[in-house]
Amino acid sequence: MPATRAAEFGLFSRQILRHPRQVSALAPSSPGLAAMMARQLPVTATRVAEFGAGLGSLTRAILAAGIAPHDLTLFEVNDTFCASLRAAFPGVAIVNGPAQGLAATEAGSLDAVVSGLPLLSMPADTQRDILAAAFHALAPDGVYIQFTYGLFAPLRAAVARDLGLTATRTARVWKNIPPATVYVYRRARNGTA
Ligand SMILES: C[S@@+](CC[C@H](N)C(=O)[O-])C[C@H]1O[C@@H](n2cnc3c(N)ncnc32)[C@H](O)[C@@H]1O
């Protein structure tokens, strides 16, 4: 394992011990999972937000996919992770606050939201607030890209139905701790979100 990745594991592990519910992961996402997330970005995507950026595993893949730093905004509640993100990603906007803050963004101004949030372990009302904020900011054909360690969709069916969203899923990414699946949520044709 490269030294920088080993250092990331150490920093990430300390935050898991301090904030287990907030971080809700055993390790940062692998390069393979990050690449699978980035592959779901529409080819025309320019403006992107990332939720729960952690130490930037997904951020690196988003930038490698061609999104310009000044078109990317990260939302991360953990102060320690935010300090690390600021050092690692100059030019990227970093909000040290909850994903729900995206609701203050101009309506329809984003092409994609990439989420590393522990959505599965969140209450239905929190899921609803987060997805409503995301789809407020997303353009009509914008996408919300989310991974889950679970075997089923990370968003409760009732929340997806209420917000008028449909989901597609990718193959499971086995080279990740633990293995994960990527879901892409979009407005249904007659959606209400
Ligand atoms: C499973 S980790 C993912 C970290 C990183 N994206 C990755 O894939 O390795 C979840 C991250 O979401 C952050 N988080 C949890 N709740 C949040 C919220 N409401 N808004 C923004 N970030 C949140 C945690 O601090 C943590 O960094």
PDB file of C-alpha atoms in Angstrom, residues 82-90 94:
ATOM      1  CA  CYS A  82     -12.351  19.432   5.786  1.00  0.00           C
ATOM      2  CA  ALA A  83      -8.877  20.607   6.794  1.00  0.00           C
ATOM      3  CA  SER A  84      -7.339  17.718   4.865  1.00  0.00           C
ATOM      4  CA  LEU A  85      -9.565  18.364   1.808  1.00  0.00           C
ATOM      5  CA  ARG A  86      -8.562  22.048   1.747  1.00  0.00           C
ATOM      6  CA  ALA A  87      -4.880  21.088   1.656  1.00  0.00           C
ATOM      7  CA  ALA A  88      -5.354  18.369  -0.971  1.00  0.00           C
ATOM      8  CA  PHE A  89      -7.722  20.106  -3.403  1.00  0.00           C
ATOM      9  CA  PRO A  90      -6.841  23.786  -3.984  1.00  0.00           C
ATOM     10  CA  ILE A  94     -15.347  23.129   0.359  1.00  0.00           C
TER      11      ILE A  94
END
